[in-house]
């Protein structure tokens, strides 16, 4: 093989190791063009030995005139190989991209490369040039502003984070910092400049980006840059929280992505300025107040995504109060616990009650000898109802349990011993706040026994144990209580007792005979016949409701007649009812006579 042929073949072999599929088709074309041109392989070899510049050879090969077709010209590959060989010989880096930049400029060259990437035949070469252009921009320290403009990212606006070139641009910023650490740059000034936004606008952009898995990572990178700038300018976490205006948004505090950003910045600030360290709970309390934060944390603990953070902040809140030497009474005042209209059964009370009991536990754990004094103070702070509610909430705390149960027992006994009216005792014991499970609560059974004792001792002041249930829970609430009781084997018996009492109340409240049939329709819509008959049979045993129950029984039989029920199916449905055979026989007799 001649020396010229060997040089030409080496060009084809070393231009682009990744472009295997491009080599063979180019061989014949390249040979033809080189041998038919004045720029022969021998000339290239001589120029290389003479150290002729890549710019000069580019011009002599007439490549400058090819413009947009440059990368498609076979001669271009020969020139690229020449420039590579010259780089090795002269130890000058990036001759290819620096020459092309000098010939076309950054913008035009970038467009040329982007266009070439769409052509499968020259895509590999175009990708190489893209990488080298990015490296060249870093080497010459091209500003983030310039690259941002070249990539036309300013036209993307709110979708910029999802633009593929945005990732390249962020990498350029990172590479600049790695190559030139003495002159650090960030993404933030450029974004503010081209989008004409402030920190609030950036936070909005970041927040939207973090909501998508596709852009979450790059959004976090921009967020880190913003936090770094804040840290370098010594911007306080308090000021950042104010600027975020989280309290103006319709998103729960801890669920807001901006809160996560702020929490991250608090850590950055504290690490950077340890002598000015401040805790999240202190800042939040200054901003929102103890009571509001207590409510927020209590609710956030019930949500999986915020439970951990809320628990940590709740613990930090107790630590903050303790480090500030707050007494239990002080915390009661901070949380407005002693307001006259306070009732721990109300919807807004559990967070406050939980915080106060937790703090009482902190004090009692540190100083066990203080517990008797603390509990004694509670007796003067709260009336019987609130005290019992407070003690009930304190029972789960191991350090409080024994003393709390003892005081609770004493207080309940005192209510019964002073012979409070049953309905008042019901309220004082907090039974109106036990919910659907009240019938399984031992205190309810104890109260029912008290009603019997009270009625026996006061024959002229008889009170119904069912009345407070109906008054405090309503008819609908009582039905839910019964349903809950019926699903628990341990409370089925008392559930039936309440169900019968409810029916008696209905019957006593509806004595107008003209309303009987309407009433059976209502009752039938609420109960299966077998359950309704059980209630009716029980009501027939009471002299007060016997007559009305009998009339309702008759109305039920007439309802079967109207519906033309199947006797066999009726017997099956009424299995367990003692007078089922008698009722079905009455039904069949009536149905037969009606047909006659």
XYZ file of C-alpha atoms in Angstrom:
596
model
C 0.000 0.000 0.000
C 1.355 3.467 -0.941
C 2.021 6.078 1.715
C -0.741 8.259 0.286
C -3.264 5.438 0.335
C -2.272 4.552 3.904
C -2.818 8.163 5.062
C -6.217 8.301 3.359
C -7.285 5.017 4.928
C -6.162 6.175 8.396
C -8.403 9.219 8.089
C -11.407 6.957 7.582
C -10.424 4.675 10.421
C -9.931 7.313 13.110
C -12.386 10.113 12.438
C -15.244 8.734 14.490
C -15.012 5.351 16.241
C -18.753 5.357 16.981
C -19.874 5.842 13.405
C -19.163 2.343 12.115
C -22.098 2.442 9.768
C -20.821 5.668 8.157
C -17.288 4.533 7.282
C -17.739 2.158 4.383
C -20.060 4.280 2.242
C -17.705 7.245 2.548
C -14.513 5.479 1.465
C -15.025 5.638 -2.272
C -16.447 9.141 -2.192
C -13.633 10.475 -0.044
C -10.966 8.875 -2.192
C -12.522 10.319 -5.315
C -12.825 13.815 -3.901
C -9.356 13.868 -2.371
C -7.622 12.460 -5.389
C -9.583 14.655 -7.771
C -8.885 17.768 -5.719
C -5.735 19.734 -5.313
C -5.865 18.788 -1.609
C -4.467 15.311 -1.821
C -3.565 13.074 1.095
C 0.072 13.970 0.423
C -0.746 17.637 0.814
C -2.557 17.011 4.050
C 0.427 15.049 5.292
C 2.810 17.810 4.305
C 0.649 20.488 5.923
C 0.551 18.465 9.069
C 4.335 18.143 9.140
C 4.566 21.888 8.540
C 2.086 22.537 11.352
C -0.236 24.457 9.085
C -3.207 25.777 11.112
C -6.601 24.126 11.046
C -8.120 27.468 9.978
C -5.804 27.681 6.986
C -6.475 24.100 5.865
C -10.236 24.685 6.343
C -10.020 27.594 3.913
C -7.767 25.780 1.430
C -10.211 22.867 1.314
C -12.932 25.397 0.376
C -15.094 24.234 3.286
C -16.088 27.757 4.303
C -18.204 27.997 1.179
C -20.320 24.925 1.971
C -22.299 26.714 4.732
C -25.305 24.625 5.864
C -24.068 21.579 3.925
C -20.743 21.504 5.780
C -21.204 18.323 7.818
C -22.489 16.445 4.769
C -19.301 17.131 2.757
C -16.875 14.175 2.695
C -13.965 16.664 2.729
C -15.195 17.852 6.132
C -14.354 14.496 7.665
C -10.870 14.703 6.227
C -10.449 18.133 7.731
C -11.758 16.966 11.128
C -9.160 14.177 11.093
C -6.479 16.677 10.123
C -7.446 18.980 12.980
C -7.415 16.039 15.410
C -3.950 14.992 14.289
C -2.723 18.563 14.520
C -4.093 18.795 18.069
C -2.099 15.744 19.087
C 1.047 17.014 17.431
C 0.808 20.577 18.745
C -0.867 19.672 22.066
C -3.491 22.312 21.354
C -6.961 21.215 22.410
C -10.334 21.675 20.674
C -8.967 22.834 17.312
C -12.043 21.511 15.498
C -14.635 23.424 17.501
C -12.543 26.562 17.952
C -11.964 26.759 14.178
C -15.642 26.189 13.412
C -16.623 28.810 15.977
C -14.253 31.305 14.368
C -15.745 30.511 10.971
C -19.470 30.532 11.894
C -19.894 32.078 15.349
C -21.565 30.379 18.330
C -25.164 30.882 17.235
C -24.824 29.756 13.633
C -22.639 26.783 14.564
C -25.141 25.684 17.219
C -27.960 25.793 14.652
C -25.803 23.901 12.142
C -25.116 21.131 14.670
C -28.762 20.915 15.763
C -29.862 20.533 12.160
C -27.215 17.864 11.501
C -28.420 15.817 14.501
C -31.647 15.178 12.588
C -29.801 13.422 9.748
C -29.066 9.763 10.629
C -26.047 9.729 8.309
C -24.186 12.454 10.176
C -25.893 12.291 13.601
C -22.907 10.685 15.337
C -20.528 13.363 14.061
C -23.028 16.081 15.034
C -23.293 14.668 18.575
C -19.517 14.793 18.875
C -19.475 18.425 17.793
C -22.270 19.229 20.265
C -20.221 17.804 23.137
C -17.129 19.671 22.035
C -19.048 22.936 21.669
C -20.274 22.613 25.252
C -16.716 21.882 26.415
C -15.418 24.838 24.427
C -17.961 27.202 26.017
C -16.761 26.102 29.426
C -13.111 26.528 28.419
C -13.659 30.089 27.168
C -15.996 30.731 30.168
C -19.025 31.624 28.083
C -21.569 33.225 30.384
C -24.790 31.442 31.424
C -26.684 34.373 29.901
C -25.145 33.803 26.460
C -25.747 30.060 26.427
C -29.303 30.561 27.680
C -29.922 32.924 24.749
C -28.273 30.610 22.201
C -30.523 27.758 23.376
C -33.517 30.129 23.046
C -34.668 29.093 26.511
C -36.071 32.567 27.102
C -38.887 31.632 24.697
C -39.970 28.638 26.841
C -41.296 30.735 29.754
C -43.184 28.570 32.286
C -42.295 25.324 30.462
C -38.563 25.985 30.590
C -37.846 23.247 33.159
C -39.284 20.594 30.851
C -37.190 21.769 27.881
C -34.370 19.274 27.112
C -31.875 22.059 26.465
C -32.496 23.422 29.956
C -30.713 20.383 31.338
C -27.736 21.136 29.042
C -27.733 24.722 30.220
C -27.739 23.753 33.899
C -24.866 21.366 33.170
C -22.988 24.258 31.558
C -23.407 26.278 34.768
C -22.170 23.343 36.855
C -19.203 22.755 34.546
C -18.279 26.440 34.716
C -18.135 26.222 38.498
C -16.056 23.070 38.375
C -13.620 24.571 35.838
C -13.521 28.092 37.294
C -14.258 27.785 41.042
C -12.698 31.165 41.671
C -15.574 32.830 39.810
C -18.736 30.902 40.804
C -21.991 31.375 38.892
C -25.556 30.161 39.412
C -28.697 29.699 37.359
C -30.653 32.313 39.300
C -29.506 35.682 37.812
C -30.086 34.438 34.267
C -33.571 33.127 35.040
C -34.516 36.385 36.739
C -33.135 38.422 33.851
C -34.772 36.610 30.950
C -38.101 35.879 32.655
C -38.246 39.217 34.502
C -39.209 37.540 37.800
C -38.251 37.926 41.444
C -37.708 35.299 44.136
C -41.452 34.719 44.435
C -41.700 34.047 40.697
C -38.757 31.658 40.899
C -40.378 29.805 43.778
C -43.512 29.411 41.707
C -41.489 28.064 38.784
C -39.670 25.619 41.085
C -42.889 24.530 42.787
C -44.519 23.641 39.457
C -41.387 21.793 38.350
C -41.244 19.691 41.515
C -44.768 18.424 40.928
C -43.645 16.385 37.910
C -41.318 13.396 38.161
C -39.842 14.419 34.816
C -38.728 17.849 36.018
C -38.447 17.273 39.779
C -34.685 16.719 39.735
C -33.827 19.787 37.648
C -36.263 21.937 39.647
C -34.500 20.850 42.843
C -31.184 21.931 41.300
C -32.550 25.422 40.602
C -33.977 25.456 44.119
C -30.541 24.647 45.542
C -29.051 27.567 43.617
C -31.693 29.928 44.993
C -31.113 28.755 48.558
C -27.375 29.187 48.073
C -27.858 32.794 47.007
C -30.092 33.444 50.009
C -27.500 31.880 52.279
C -24.655 33.910 50.815
C -26.663 37.107 51.285
C -27.492 36.058 54.890
C -31.196 36.270 54.265
C -32.965 35.161 57.431
C -35.403 32.231 57.423
C -37.985 34.604 58.909
C -37.683 36.908 55.893
C -37.900 33.974 53.493
C -41.054 32.697 55.203
C -42.629 36.139 54.874
C -41.754 36.358 51.179
C -43.196 32.921 50.473
C -46.624 34.073 51.732
C -47.547 30.493 52.521
C -50.281 31.698 54.853
C -52.074 33.270 51.873
C -52.393 29.969 50.008
C -55.263 27.487 50.202
C -52.851 24.631 50.921
C -52.219 23.215 54.417
C -48.879 24.519 55.669
C -46.905 21.266 55.867
C -48.389 19.949 52.608
C -47.165 22.987 50.689
C -44.046 22.279 48.599
C -42.783 25.736 49.540
C -42.694 24.642 53.177
C -40.259 21.880 52.215
C -38.111 24.472 50.437
C -38.199 26.721 53.486
C -37.326 23.867 55.855
C -34.318 23.061 53.684
C -33.189 26.675 53.831
C -33.447 26.767 57.632
C -30.932 23.898 57.743
C -28.637 25.688 55.268
C -28.794 28.944 57.208
C -28.101 27.269 60.548
C -25.116 25.374 59.134
C -23.702 28.534 57.559
C -24.308 30.792 60.562
C -24.178 28.563 63.684
C -23.984 31.560 66.005
C -27.341 32.773 64.712
C -29.026 29.386 64.680
C -32.817 29.389 64.936
C -35.294 26.524 65.034
C -38.194 26.032 62.662
C -40.720 25.915 65.487
C -39.513 29.250 66.890
C -39.828 30.930 63.501
C -43.247 29.409 62.839
C -44.471 30.431 66.279
C -43.322 34.026 65.768
C -45.110 34.064 62.434
C -48.353 32.246 63.284
C -48.634 31.994 67.067
C -48.679 29.004 69.422
C -52.346 28.151 69.046
C -52.429 28.163 65.235
C -49.268 26.064 64.963
C -50.643 23.588 67.500
C -53.739 23.071 65.347
C -51.677 22.753 62.158
C -49.343 20.121 63.634
C -52.172 18.073 65.113
C -53.927 17.824 61.748
C -50.688 17.184 59.833
C -49.930 14.168 62.043
C -52.947 12.385 60.553
C -51.564 12.653 56.994
C -48.953 10.125 55.866
C -46.881 12.586 53.847
C -46.577 15.095 56.695
C -46.759 12.847 59.769
C -43.005 12.626 60.350
C -42.370 16.361 60.039
C -45.402 17.228 62.185
C -44.300 14.831 64.924
C -40.804 16.341 64.926
C -42.173 19.876 65.117
C -44.615 18.925 67.856
C -41.736 17.551 69.913
C -39.726 20.695 69.162
C -42.654 22.806 70.370
C -42.614 21.096 73.773
C -38.827 21.527 73.937
C -39.162 25.223 73.068
C -41.698 25.818 75.843
C -39.521 23.950 78.311
C -36.335 25.807 77.340
C -38.268 29.063 77.789
C -39.214 27.945 81.327
C -42.914 27.912 80.544
C -45.074 26.500 83.321
C -48.122 24.330 82.616
C -50.287 27.346 83.409
C -48.265 29.435 80.949
C -48.952 26.935 78.179
C -52.637 26.870 79.094
C -52.669 30.630 78.618
C -50.689 30.483 75.353
C -53.247 28.079 73.937
C -56.266 29.874 75.432
C -57.216 26.735 77.300
C -59.003 28.585 80.073
C -61.493 30.368 77.869
C -64.977 30.197 79.390
C -66.522 28.786 76.236
C -63.916 26.038 75.959
C -65.149 22.458 75.779
C -62.783 19.652 74.904
C -65.564 17.827 73.055
C -65.693 20.596 70.465
C -64.177 20.077 67.040
C -61.291 22.514 67.607
C -60.302 21.319 71.067
C -58.376 18.026 70.552
C -55.180 19.747 69.261
C -55.114 22.138 72.231
C -55.927 19.415 74.747
C -53.293 17.095 73.278
C -50.585 19.777 73.460
C -51.411 20.726 77.052
C -51.491 17.135 78.268
C -48.225 16.413 76.435
C -46.554 19.355 78.133
C -47.891 18.295 81.522
C -46.272 14.928 80.839
C -42.945 16.615 80.014
C -42.941 18.469 83.331
C -44.065 15.409 85.312
C -41.431 13.204 83.661
C -38.657 15.655 84.537
C -39.964 16.286 88.078
C -42.214 13.436 89.293
C -42.675 15.101 92.668
C -44.452 17.964 90.912
C -47.291 15.768 89.631
C -49.556 15.960 92.732
C -49.290 19.752 92.689
C -50.004 19.903 88.960
C -53.087 17.713 89.303
C -54.283 19.714 92.271
C -54.016 22.865 90.184
C -56.146 21.223 87.504
C -58.987 20.797 90.006
C -59.087 24.545 90.553
C -58.571 25.341 86.872
C -61.402 23.257 85.398
C -64.949 22.315 86.314
C -65.857 18.636 86.628
C -66.631 18.153 82.942
C -63.412 19.702 81.608
C -61.307 18.058 84.300
C -62.601 14.586 83.414
C -61.986 15.251 79.723
C -58.442 16.390 80.520
C -57.781 13.336 82.688
C -59.134 11.001 79.997
C -56.685 12.495 77.498
C -53.822 12.098 79.993
C -54.376 8.386 80.674
C -52.294 7.099 77.716
C -49.149 8.715 79.188
C -47.450 6.114 81.366
C -45.940 8.627 83.784
C -49.393 10.130 84.423
C -51.687 7.119 84.235
C -51.801 5.948 87.880
C -52.346 9.376 89.429
C -54.780 10.395 86.697
C -56.950 7.276 87.058
C -57.097 7.791 90.820
C -58.239 11.405 90.481
C -60.707 10.478 87.709
C -62.288 7.791 89.902
C -62.620 10.213 92.815
C -64.240 12.851 90.631
C -66.782 10.407 89.101
C -67.683 9.072 92.522
C -68.186 12.640 93.784
C -70.624 13.410 90.946
C -72.744 10.363 91.805
C -72.541 10.888 95.561
C -73.867 14.423 95.432
C -76.850 13.086 93.476
C -76.631 15.224 90.394
C -79.637 14.898 88.088
C -78.932 12.046 85.635
C -79.092 14.327 82.601
C -76.587 16.715 84.242
C -74.370 13.835 85.317
C -74.466 12.626 81.691
C -73.050 15.988 80.597
C -70.497 16.299 83.416
C -69.152 12.821 82.661
C -68.645 13.830 79.042
C -70.855 11.016 77.761
C -72.211 13.368 75.104
C -68.813 13.257 73.429
C -68.184 9.506 73.290
C -69.579 9.069 69.787
C -70.979 5.904 68.202
C -69.133 3.618 70.641
C -70.744 5.061 73.762
C -72.587 1.808 74.566
C -69.268 -0.031 74.915
C -67.938 2.584 77.347
C -67.929 1.269 80.957
C -68.753 4.758 82.197
C -72.070 4.700 80.311
C -73.080 1.461 82.036
C -72.062 2.962 85.377
C -74.186 6.018 84.622
C -77.207 3.849 83.683
C -76.934 2.100 87.046
C -76.822 5.531 88.675
C -80.072 6.494 86.895
C -81.802 3.488 88.499
C -80.536 4.469 91.945
C -81.570 8.094 91.429
C -85.093 7.130 90.286
C -85.495 4.724 93.183
C -84.499 7.439 95.658
C -86.561 10.135 93.924
C -89.925 8.633 92.919
C -91.301 12.099 92.202
C -88.341 13.110 90.012
C -88.096 10.182 87.628
C -85.650 10.615 84.722
C -85.254 8.587 81.550
C -81.812 7.220 80.757
C -82.715 7.376 77.037
C -83.590 11.081 77.071
C -79.976 12.399 77.282
C -78.957 10.096 74.435
C -81.702 11.465 72.190
C -81.060 15.086 73.184
C -77.288 15.014 72.692
C -77.028 12.646 69.710
C -80.377 13.152 67.958
C -82.457 10.428 66.350
C -79.968 9.881 63.570
C -77.089 9.710 66.026
C -78.927 7.187 68.213
C -79.521 4.979 65.170
C -75.785 5.003 64.429
C -75.073 4.154 68.064
C -77.456 1.173 67.873
C -75.940 -0.020 64.601
C -72.444 0.138 66.080
C -73.580 -1.768 69.171
C -75.250 -4.497 67.089
C -71.961 -5.177 65.322
C -70.206 -5.887 68.640
C -71.183 -9.141 70.403
C -70.418 -7.520 73.762
C -72.951 -4.708 73.239
C -75.775 -6.420 71.320
C -77.896 -6.703 74.452
C -77.635 -3.055 75.423
C -78.027 -2.093 71.747
C -81.415 -3.832 71.664
C -82.330 -2.117 74.916
C -81.636 1.290 73.375
C -83.509 0.292 70.204
C -86.658 -0.605 72.202
C -86.384 2.631 74.177
C -86.152 4.571 70.918
C -89.291 2.933 69.549
C -91.178 3.692 72.772
C -90.173 7.335 72.403
C -91.515 7.336 68.855
C -94.746 5.667 69.885
C -95.308 8.046 72.811
C -94.702 11.011 70.536
C -97.249 9.848 67.907
C -100.607 9.021 69.583
C -102.890 10.297 66.790
C -104.624 7.183 65.351
C -104.784 8.739 61.915
C -101.001 8.667 61.781
C -100.573 4.946 62.530
C -100.394 3.773 58.961
C -97.976 6.554 58.085
C -95.854 5.550 61.033
C -95.682 1.886 59.943
C -94.489 3.043 56.547
C -91.735 5.054 58.204
C -90.763 2.222 60.528
C -90.781 -0.333 57.696
C -88.392 1.853 55.738
C -85.985 1.816 58.659
C -86.272 -1.801 59.883
C -86.676 -5.283 58.456
C -90.006 -6.845 59.466
C -88.318 -9.327 61.790
C -86.573 -6.521 63.698
C -89.672 -4.348 63.732
C -91.810 -7.133 65.171
C -89.249 -7.767 67.907
C -89.537 -4.116 68.919
C -93.346 -4.160 68.664
C -93.569 -7.301 70.830
C -91.370 -5.648 73.445
C -93.520 -2.507 73.369
C -96.697 -4.596 73.827
C -95.401 -5.676 77.237
C -95.440 -2.055 78.461
C -98.885 -0.812 79.514
C -98.094 2.702 78.260
C -97.335 1.587 74.700
C -99.276 -1.694 74.496
C -102.296 -0.287 72.642
C -100.251 1.663 70.119
C -97.924 -1.309 69.526
C -100.939 -3.547 68.832
C -102.255 -1.054 66.289
C -98.855 -0.938 64.611
C -98.837 -4.737 64.455
C -102.211 -4.670 62.718
C -100.956 -2.035 60.285
C -97.948 -4.204 59.452
C -100.201 -7.187 58.663
C -102.340 -4.977 56.404
C -99.174 -3.810 54.675
C -98.378 -7.460 53.844
C -101.855 -7.841 52.391
C -101.373 -4.792 50.201
C -98.038 -6.157 48.974
C -99.479 -9.693 48.488
C -96.573 -11.279 50.339
C -95.783 -14.992 49.918
C -96.795 -16.786 53.197
C -93.922 -19.290 53.066
C -91.377 -16.533 52.513
C -92.927 -14.513 55.329
C -92.508 -17.410 57.756
C -88.893 -17.767 56.697
C -88.233 -14.020 57.168
C -89.904 -14.004 60.595
C -87.940 -16.929 61.961
C -87.301 -16.328 65.667
C -90.434 -14.250 66.265
C -92.575 -16.047 68.865
C -95.938 -15.154 67.308
C -94.839 -15.514 63.677
C -97.244 -18.405 62.893
C -100.178 -16.476 64.334
C -99.349 -13.319 62.353
C -98.906 -15.205 59.067
C -102.231 -17.023 59.614
C -103.932 -13.655 60.225
C -102.342 -12.420 57.020
C -103.488 -15.386 54.915
C -107.049 -15.169 56.317
C -107.215 -11.448 55.528
C -105.739 -11.941 52.061
C -108.226 -14.746 51.289
C -111.225 -12.718 52.470
C -110.075 -9.778 50.399
C -109.966 -11.924 47.257
C -113.508 -13.200 47.946
